[in-house]
Every structure is written in C-alpha cells, then in structure tokens.
XYZ file of C-alpha atoms in Angstrom:
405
model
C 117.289 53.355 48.513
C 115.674 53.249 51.915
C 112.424 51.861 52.312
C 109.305 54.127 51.617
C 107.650 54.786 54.933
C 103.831 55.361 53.894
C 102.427 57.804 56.242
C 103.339 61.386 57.412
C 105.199 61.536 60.457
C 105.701 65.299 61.927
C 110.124 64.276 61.533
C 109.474 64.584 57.774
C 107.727 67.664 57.551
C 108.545 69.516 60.264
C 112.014 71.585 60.316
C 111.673 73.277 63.072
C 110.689 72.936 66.346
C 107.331 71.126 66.775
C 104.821 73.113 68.777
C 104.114 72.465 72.205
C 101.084 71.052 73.304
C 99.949 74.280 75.034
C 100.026 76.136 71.419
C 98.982 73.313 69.749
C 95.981 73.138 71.605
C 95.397 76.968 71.520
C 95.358 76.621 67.474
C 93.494 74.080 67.497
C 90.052 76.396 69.020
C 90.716 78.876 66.273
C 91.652 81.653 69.019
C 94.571 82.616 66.466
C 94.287 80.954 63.251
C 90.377 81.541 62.582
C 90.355 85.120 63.885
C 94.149 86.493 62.481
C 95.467 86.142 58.721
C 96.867 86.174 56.739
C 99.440 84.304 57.997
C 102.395 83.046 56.091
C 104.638 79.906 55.850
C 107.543 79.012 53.567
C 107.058 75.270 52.415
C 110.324 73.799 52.949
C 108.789 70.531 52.469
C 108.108 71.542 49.284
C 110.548 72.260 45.937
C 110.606 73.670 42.728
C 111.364 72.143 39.230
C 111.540 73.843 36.146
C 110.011 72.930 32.467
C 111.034 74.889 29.509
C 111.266 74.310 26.004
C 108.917 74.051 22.848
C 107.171 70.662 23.742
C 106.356 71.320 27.878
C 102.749 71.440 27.399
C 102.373 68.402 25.241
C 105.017 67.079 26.817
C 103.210 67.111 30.828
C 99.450 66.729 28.790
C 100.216 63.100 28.177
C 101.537 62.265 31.608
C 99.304 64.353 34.333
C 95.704 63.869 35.415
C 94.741 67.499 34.898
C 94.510 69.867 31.481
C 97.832 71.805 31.191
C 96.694 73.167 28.126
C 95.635 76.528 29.111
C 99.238 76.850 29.189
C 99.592 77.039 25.898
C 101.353 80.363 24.418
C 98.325 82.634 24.206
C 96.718 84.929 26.203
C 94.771 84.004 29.452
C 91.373 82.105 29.047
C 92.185 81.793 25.134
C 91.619 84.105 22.475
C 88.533 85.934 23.004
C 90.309 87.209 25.605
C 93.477 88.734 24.390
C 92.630 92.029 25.652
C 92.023 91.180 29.097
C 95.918 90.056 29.880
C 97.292 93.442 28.396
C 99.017 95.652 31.514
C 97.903 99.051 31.765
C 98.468 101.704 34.293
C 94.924 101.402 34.733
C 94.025 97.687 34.662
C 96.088 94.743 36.512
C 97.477 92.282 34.531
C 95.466 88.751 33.784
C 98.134 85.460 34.725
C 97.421 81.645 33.808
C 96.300 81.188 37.263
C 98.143 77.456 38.778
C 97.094 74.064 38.349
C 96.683 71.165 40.934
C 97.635 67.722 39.206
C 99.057 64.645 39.833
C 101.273 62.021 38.291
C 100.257 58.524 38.489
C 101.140 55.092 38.259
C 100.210 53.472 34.900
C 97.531 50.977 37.017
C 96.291 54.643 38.236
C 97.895 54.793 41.398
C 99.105 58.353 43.327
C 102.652 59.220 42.400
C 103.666 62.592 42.889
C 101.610 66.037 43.240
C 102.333 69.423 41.547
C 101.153 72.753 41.258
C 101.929 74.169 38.182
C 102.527 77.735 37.399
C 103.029 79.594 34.108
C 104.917 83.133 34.544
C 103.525 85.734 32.894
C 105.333 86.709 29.467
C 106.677 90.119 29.332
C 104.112 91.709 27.251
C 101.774 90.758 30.045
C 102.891 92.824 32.380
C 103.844 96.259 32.918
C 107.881 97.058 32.261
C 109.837 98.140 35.162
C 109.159 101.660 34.678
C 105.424 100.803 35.203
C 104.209 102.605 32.488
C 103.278 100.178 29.974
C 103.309 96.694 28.807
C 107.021 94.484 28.090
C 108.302 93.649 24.937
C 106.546 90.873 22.975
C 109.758 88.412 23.092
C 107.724 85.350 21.137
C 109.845 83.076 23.319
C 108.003 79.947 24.786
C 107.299 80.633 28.568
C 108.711 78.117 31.195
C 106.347 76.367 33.530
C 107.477 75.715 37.153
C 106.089 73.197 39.261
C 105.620 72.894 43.079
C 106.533 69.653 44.191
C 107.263 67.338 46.961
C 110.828 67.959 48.483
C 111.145 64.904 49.805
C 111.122 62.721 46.579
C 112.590 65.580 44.292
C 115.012 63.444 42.836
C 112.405 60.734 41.944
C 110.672 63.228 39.896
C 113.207 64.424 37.983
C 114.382 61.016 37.292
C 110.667 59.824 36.600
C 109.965 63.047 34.109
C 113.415 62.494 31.928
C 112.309 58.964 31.557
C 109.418 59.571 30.014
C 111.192 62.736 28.106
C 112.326 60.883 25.261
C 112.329 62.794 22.400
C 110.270 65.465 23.421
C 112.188 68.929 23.214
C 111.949 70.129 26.822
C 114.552 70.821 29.801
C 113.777 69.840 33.123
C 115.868 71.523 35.772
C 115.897 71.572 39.510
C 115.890 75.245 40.779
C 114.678 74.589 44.401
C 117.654 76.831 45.131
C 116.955 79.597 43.402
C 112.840 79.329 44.565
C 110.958 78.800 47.497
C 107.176 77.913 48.086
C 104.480 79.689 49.784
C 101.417 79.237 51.597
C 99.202 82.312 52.930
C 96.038 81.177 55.017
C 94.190 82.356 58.287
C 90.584 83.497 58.667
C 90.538 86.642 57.928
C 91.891 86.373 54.553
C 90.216 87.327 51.510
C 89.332 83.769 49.847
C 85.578 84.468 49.014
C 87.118 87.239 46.267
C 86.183 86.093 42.376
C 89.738 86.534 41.544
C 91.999 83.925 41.287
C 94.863 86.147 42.719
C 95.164 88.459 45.888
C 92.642 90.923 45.906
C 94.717 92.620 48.545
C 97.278 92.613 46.240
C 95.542 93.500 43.147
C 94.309 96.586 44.694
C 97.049 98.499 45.318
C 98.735 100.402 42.785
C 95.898 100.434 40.510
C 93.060 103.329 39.616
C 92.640 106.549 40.452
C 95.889 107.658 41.824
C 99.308 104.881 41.240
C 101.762 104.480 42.799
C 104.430 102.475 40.686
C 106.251 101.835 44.059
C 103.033 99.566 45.481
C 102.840 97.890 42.565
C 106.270 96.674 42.614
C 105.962 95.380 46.628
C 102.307 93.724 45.755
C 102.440 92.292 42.193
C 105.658 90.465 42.659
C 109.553 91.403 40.922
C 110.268 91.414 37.540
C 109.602 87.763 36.985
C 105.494 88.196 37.943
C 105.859 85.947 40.756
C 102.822 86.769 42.357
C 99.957 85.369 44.951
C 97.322 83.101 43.978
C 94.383 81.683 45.379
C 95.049 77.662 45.831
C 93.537 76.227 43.275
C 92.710 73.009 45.151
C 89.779 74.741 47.653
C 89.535 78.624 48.626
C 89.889 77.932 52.061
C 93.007 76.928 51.878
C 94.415 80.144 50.955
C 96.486 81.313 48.765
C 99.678 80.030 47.455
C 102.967 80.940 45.544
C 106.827 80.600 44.398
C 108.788 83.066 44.768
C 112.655 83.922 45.009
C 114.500 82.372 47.561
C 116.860 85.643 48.354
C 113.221 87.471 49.025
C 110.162 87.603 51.263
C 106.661 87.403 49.162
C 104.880 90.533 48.879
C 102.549 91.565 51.882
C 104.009 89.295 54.233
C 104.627 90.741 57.393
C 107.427 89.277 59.621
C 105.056 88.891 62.581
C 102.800 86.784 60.363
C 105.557 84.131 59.045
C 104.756 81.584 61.215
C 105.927 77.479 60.960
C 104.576 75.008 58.268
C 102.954 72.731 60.925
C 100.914 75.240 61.301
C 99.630 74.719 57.819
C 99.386 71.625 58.170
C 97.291 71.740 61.167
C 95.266 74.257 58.665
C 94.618 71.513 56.446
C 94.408 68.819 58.690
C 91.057 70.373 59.877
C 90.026 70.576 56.647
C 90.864 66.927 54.727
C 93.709 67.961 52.783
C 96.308 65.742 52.364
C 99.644 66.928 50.538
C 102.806 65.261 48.995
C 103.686 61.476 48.692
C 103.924 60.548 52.102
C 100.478 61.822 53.309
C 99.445 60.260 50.246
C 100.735 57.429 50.023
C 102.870 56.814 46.786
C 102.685 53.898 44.531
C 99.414 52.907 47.031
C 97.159 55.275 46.797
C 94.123 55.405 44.631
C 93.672 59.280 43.883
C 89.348 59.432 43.888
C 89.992 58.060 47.857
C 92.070 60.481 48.676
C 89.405 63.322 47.378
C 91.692 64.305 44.284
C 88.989 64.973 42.234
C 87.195 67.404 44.614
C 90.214 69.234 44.995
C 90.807 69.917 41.423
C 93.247 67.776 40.402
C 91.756 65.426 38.082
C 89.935 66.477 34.215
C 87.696 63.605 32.973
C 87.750 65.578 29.424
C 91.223 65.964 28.686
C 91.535 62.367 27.469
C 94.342 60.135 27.847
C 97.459 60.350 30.265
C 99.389 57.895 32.524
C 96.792 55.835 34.380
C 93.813 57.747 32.913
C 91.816 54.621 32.493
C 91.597 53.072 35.506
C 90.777 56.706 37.106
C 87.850 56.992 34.991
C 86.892 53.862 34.821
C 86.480 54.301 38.728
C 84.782 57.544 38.384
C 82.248 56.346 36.168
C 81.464 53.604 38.500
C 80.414 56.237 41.040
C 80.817 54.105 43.935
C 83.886 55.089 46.516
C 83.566 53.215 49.456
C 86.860 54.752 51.335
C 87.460 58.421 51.750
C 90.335 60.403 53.304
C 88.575 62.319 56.868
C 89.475 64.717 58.739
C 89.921 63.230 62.801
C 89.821 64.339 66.061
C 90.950 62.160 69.111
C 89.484 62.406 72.004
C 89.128 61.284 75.633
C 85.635 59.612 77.132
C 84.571 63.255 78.400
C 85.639 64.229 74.559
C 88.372 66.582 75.760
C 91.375 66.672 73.180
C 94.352 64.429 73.665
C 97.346 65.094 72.716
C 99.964 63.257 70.678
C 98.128 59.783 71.543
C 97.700 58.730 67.991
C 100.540 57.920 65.617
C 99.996 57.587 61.518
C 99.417 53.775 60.813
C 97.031 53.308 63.680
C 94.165 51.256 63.004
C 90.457 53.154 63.391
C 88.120 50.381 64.801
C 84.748 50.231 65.911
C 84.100 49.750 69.621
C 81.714 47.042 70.163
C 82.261 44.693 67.561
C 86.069 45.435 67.364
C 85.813 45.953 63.018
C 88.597 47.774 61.600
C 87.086 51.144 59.709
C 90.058 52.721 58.464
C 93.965 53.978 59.190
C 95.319 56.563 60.425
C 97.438 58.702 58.093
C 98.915 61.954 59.364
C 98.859 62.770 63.096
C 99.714 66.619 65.185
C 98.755 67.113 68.322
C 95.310 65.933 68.538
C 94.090 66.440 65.041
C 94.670 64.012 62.133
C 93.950 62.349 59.430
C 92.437 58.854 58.133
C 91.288 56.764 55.153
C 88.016 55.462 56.543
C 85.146 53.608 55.066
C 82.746 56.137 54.623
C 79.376 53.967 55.788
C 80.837 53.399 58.771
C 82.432 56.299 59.867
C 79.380 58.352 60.126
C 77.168 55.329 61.281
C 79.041 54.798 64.191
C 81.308 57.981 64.781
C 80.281 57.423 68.187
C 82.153 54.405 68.711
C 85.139 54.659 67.070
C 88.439 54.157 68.823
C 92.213 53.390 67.865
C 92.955 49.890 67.844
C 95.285 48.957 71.195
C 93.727 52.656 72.920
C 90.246 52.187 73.764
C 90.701 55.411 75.865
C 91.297 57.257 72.708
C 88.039 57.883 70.763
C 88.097 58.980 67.094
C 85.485 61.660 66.144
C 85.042 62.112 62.785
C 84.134 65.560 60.497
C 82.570 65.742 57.449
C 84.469 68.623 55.751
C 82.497 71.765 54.185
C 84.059 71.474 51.010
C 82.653 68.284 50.355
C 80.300 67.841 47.383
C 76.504 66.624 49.378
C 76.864 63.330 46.908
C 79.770 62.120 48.600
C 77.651 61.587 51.942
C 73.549 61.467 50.537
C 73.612 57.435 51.534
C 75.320 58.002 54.815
C-alpha cells in the first residue's frame, strides 16, 4: 500500500480541470457564489456504501461517535410522532433526516467520516400514483452512507472486521449512487426544515400536481435533498442515482467540486481523511463536535473514552482555521502556499500551526488558537516571509471556543 500522504492536495480531489486564477479569484469576493445558488456539484470524491440487515443500527451504534439510533424501524422523531411521517396528498412526507459521524481509532483518533442516510420505507411515502401512502412491507430499511472515495476500500475492509457476528451486509454501490452537494447564497438554509423547502413546496396544498412531486421529492426510492447536517451554511446535501440528475438542479448551476471546496474552505470545514488527517487526527481539533458529529450521551463506541475524556477537560489548545494568504499590501496571492507549510510568527520565528488544504489563495490550518488571534498580524509561512497568513474566526463557531482569546 502506498504511503498515506496527510494533507489535501487539489490532485486528489479535483477531477477536473482546476480553476484558473482569474475565476478563482472572482469566487473568492463572493461576486458569484454569495449572490447566485443554488449551485450544484456531484462529489466524485465522495462514495457510497450500503448497510442492510437486522443488526445495522446496533451494529454502527457501537463503532461511530454519533447516535444512529433514530434509525431504528419506527417512525421519524419516535413514537409520539407516528402521524407526522404518514404521506398524504395534502402533507409531505417526514424522512430520518442524515447523520454526520465519524469512525475512530480505538486511542480516539479520526478515521473515516460518513453521512448516514436512512430511505424512507414505503409506507412513508406516497405510491407512484401519488395518491396515498406505500404498502407497509415490515422489512428492515437499509442505511447508506456517504463516504470518502479515496479510502473506500479501507472502509469496507475496516467495517467487515469488526462485523463479526452481527447480521448485516455491507456492500459497495458507489456505482449505482452518486453524492451531492447544493450551496450558494441565495439558498434557502435559514428554513426550520431539515429538507428543501424549495422542494417541499411544490406539489403540495391547494392545487397538486403529482408530476412536481415526482421531479422535487426524489424517484421511487425517496432520495431526496437535505439540509447538511454538519452547519446550515453549508447547504444542502444528498445521494442520489447515478443514471440521474437530483431534482431542481439546473444544468447551468452544476458547477465543479473545487468549488465546494472553496465553499467550505471559507468557512472551516474540513472533509474526508486526507483533509483530516487519518490515524492523526484528534476529532475535538478538527471542530467535530461543532459540526455535529460527535454525541457525549450515546455512551460507548470505538475511541469514546479518550474523546470524552478530552471534552470534559474543556481545554483545546489547537483548532482547525480558516486562512487567507496574503501579500504585505494584503492583496490575495495565489497558489503560494502548499498543505504541510508551517504557519510561524514573524518576529520571534515560533511555529503556530500547519497548513492543511490549500486553493488558490484560501486554505486551511491547524493553529494554536492563543496565538493565532494574538498575533494574526504577524503570521507568515515558514521559508515565505512575503506570504502573510490572515486568519478568520468562522461564524459558526460557538463564542466559548474564542472568550480567552
């Protein structure tokens, strides 16, 4: 097996073409991205596994940091709500919305990612005549999970080691799916609902039209839109079959992945286990927690204890940052920066952090927090004292993470 290279470089995400520096630099002051949406990108560094069988959820609640028990068979939100996941002309269906987790080592250490969806069951949608709910087939549902393309194989290897006895199937059907990101400013991510509200709108009410429902609510397997479940400005997010285009995605608006990842670049979002670095990475750095992926009440799992144990300790000295690198004038530069490059400070030449995933003149970098604010005026990259490093303290960040800095 070739050796693991830690950080993102744009050859492992990026399919196509990279962007040039003119468009690059045009994204990067929001004159498209922030004022257009929603705009669209296949993941293709991204694949799809399949778990199915009578022991999935207990199966993936002893190995992942998060609470996969809402996918339990049962209605939506549990049992006082049995009502609400019933399709009616009237009413849009209720799905398990997805779930961000992550597998770790067992010294807690980042392994993989996933996003984990649960179909809905036929009984909780309408039928393909759209004028009522399925059958009631009392068959478990399958779970699918969104995961790194790039280590695929390890996962599947690392899941039917720990399989055992445990009556569940795990398949590889990144041919047969695809994944989806939606994003841009204009989208609708302030909505309550956890899917679409685009979407859910059409179709339903007054007057329906079984024909919108089909295009916006997905095909006859429910695949449908959802709001990420990591932060709401990320989007929204989705598999769906590979021999189709998602619902209300309109060919002008597919647009490259690097341009999601420029989307999340600006916003501290690292993805998959090369931005984060597998076997190395210690998931409360690299803002897991804050972006969903982590339940401190679901009790025990692969590398659960030294997670909480560093969560109750409440002290994390190193955070993953959004960057900016720029000249003395602080004008952007341009593909200056590589991932590995040390962060230093200026005058006294102290090393604050690395680099981690570079485009254009946007990246991001694991950097002691005290010192990235206290002197994000004097920050450099080791070797190019010409190219400063300007920190950002992301929105989405809770105010504890920063109240001593």
């Amino acid at each position: 097996m070739p050796p693991f290279k830690p950080y993102r470089t744009l050859s492992l995400l990026i399919r196509k073409p990279i962007l040039t520096n003119h468009a690059c630099l045009r994204f990067q002051h929001h004159h498209s991205l922030e004022s257009s949406g929603p705009i669209a990108c296949r993941l293709n560094s991204r694949s799809v596994i399949r778990f199915r069988g009578p022991d999935t959820v207990r199966f993936l609640q002893g190995l992942l940091s998060n609470d996969v028990r809402r996918f339990s068979d049962g209605p939506p939100g549990g049992a006082d709500d049995a009502t609400a996941s019933l399709a009616t002309p009237n009413l849009p269906l209720r799905s398990a919305h997805p779930l961000y987790t992550a597998m770790l080592t067992p010294q807690g250490r980042f392994l993989y990612d996933l996003f984990i969806y649960r179909p809905s069951r036929p009984d909780e949608k309408l039928d393909q005549t759209g004028s009522g709910p399925g059958p009631n087939l009392g068959e478990p549902v399958p779970l699918f999970a969104d995961v790194d393309a790039d280590v695929l194989d390890e996962i599947l290897v690392c899941f039917k080691k720990y399989r055992l006895r445990s009556k569940v199937e795990i398949d590889n059907v990144a041919e047969e799916f695809s994944c989806w990101q939606q994003f841009g400013g204009k989208l609708s991510a302030d909505s309550s609902s956890t899917e679409d509200p685009d979407a859910s709108a059409v179709g339903w009410g007054k007057g329906i039209d079984h024909a919108g429902i089909s295009a916006t609510q997905g095909n006859d397997l429910g695949w449908r839109w959802f709001k990420d479940p990591r932060l709401a400005s990320l989007g929204f997010r989705g598999i769906f079959p590979s021999n189709a285009t998602p619902p209300l995605v309109e060919s002008d608006k597919e647009m490259d992945e690097q341009y999601y990842l420029l989307w999340r670049l600006e916003r501290g979002v690292a993805e998959g286990s090369t931005e984060i670095p597998k076997g190395e990475a210690i998931p409360l750095e690299y803002n897991l927690a804050g972006l969903n992926a982590i339940s401190f009440d679901k009790g025990c799992y692969v590398g659960q204890e030294s997670v909480a144990r560093t969560h109750h300790r409440g002290v994390i000295r190193k955070r993953l940052l959004p960057l900016k690198f720029v000249n003395d004038r602080g004008e952007e530069m341009e593909q200056k920066v590589s991932p590995g490059s040390e962060v230093i400070e200026a005058t006294s030449d102290k090393k604050v952090g690395t680099v981690t995933t570079t485009l254009g003149c946007r990246g991001m970098g694991l950097l002691r927090v005290e010192e990235a604010f206290k002197h994000s005026a004097s920050l450099c990259i080791k070797g190019q004292q010409d190219v400063k490093v300007k920190t950002i303290c992301p929105e989405w960040w809770p105010s504890e993470w920063t109240q001593d800095h």
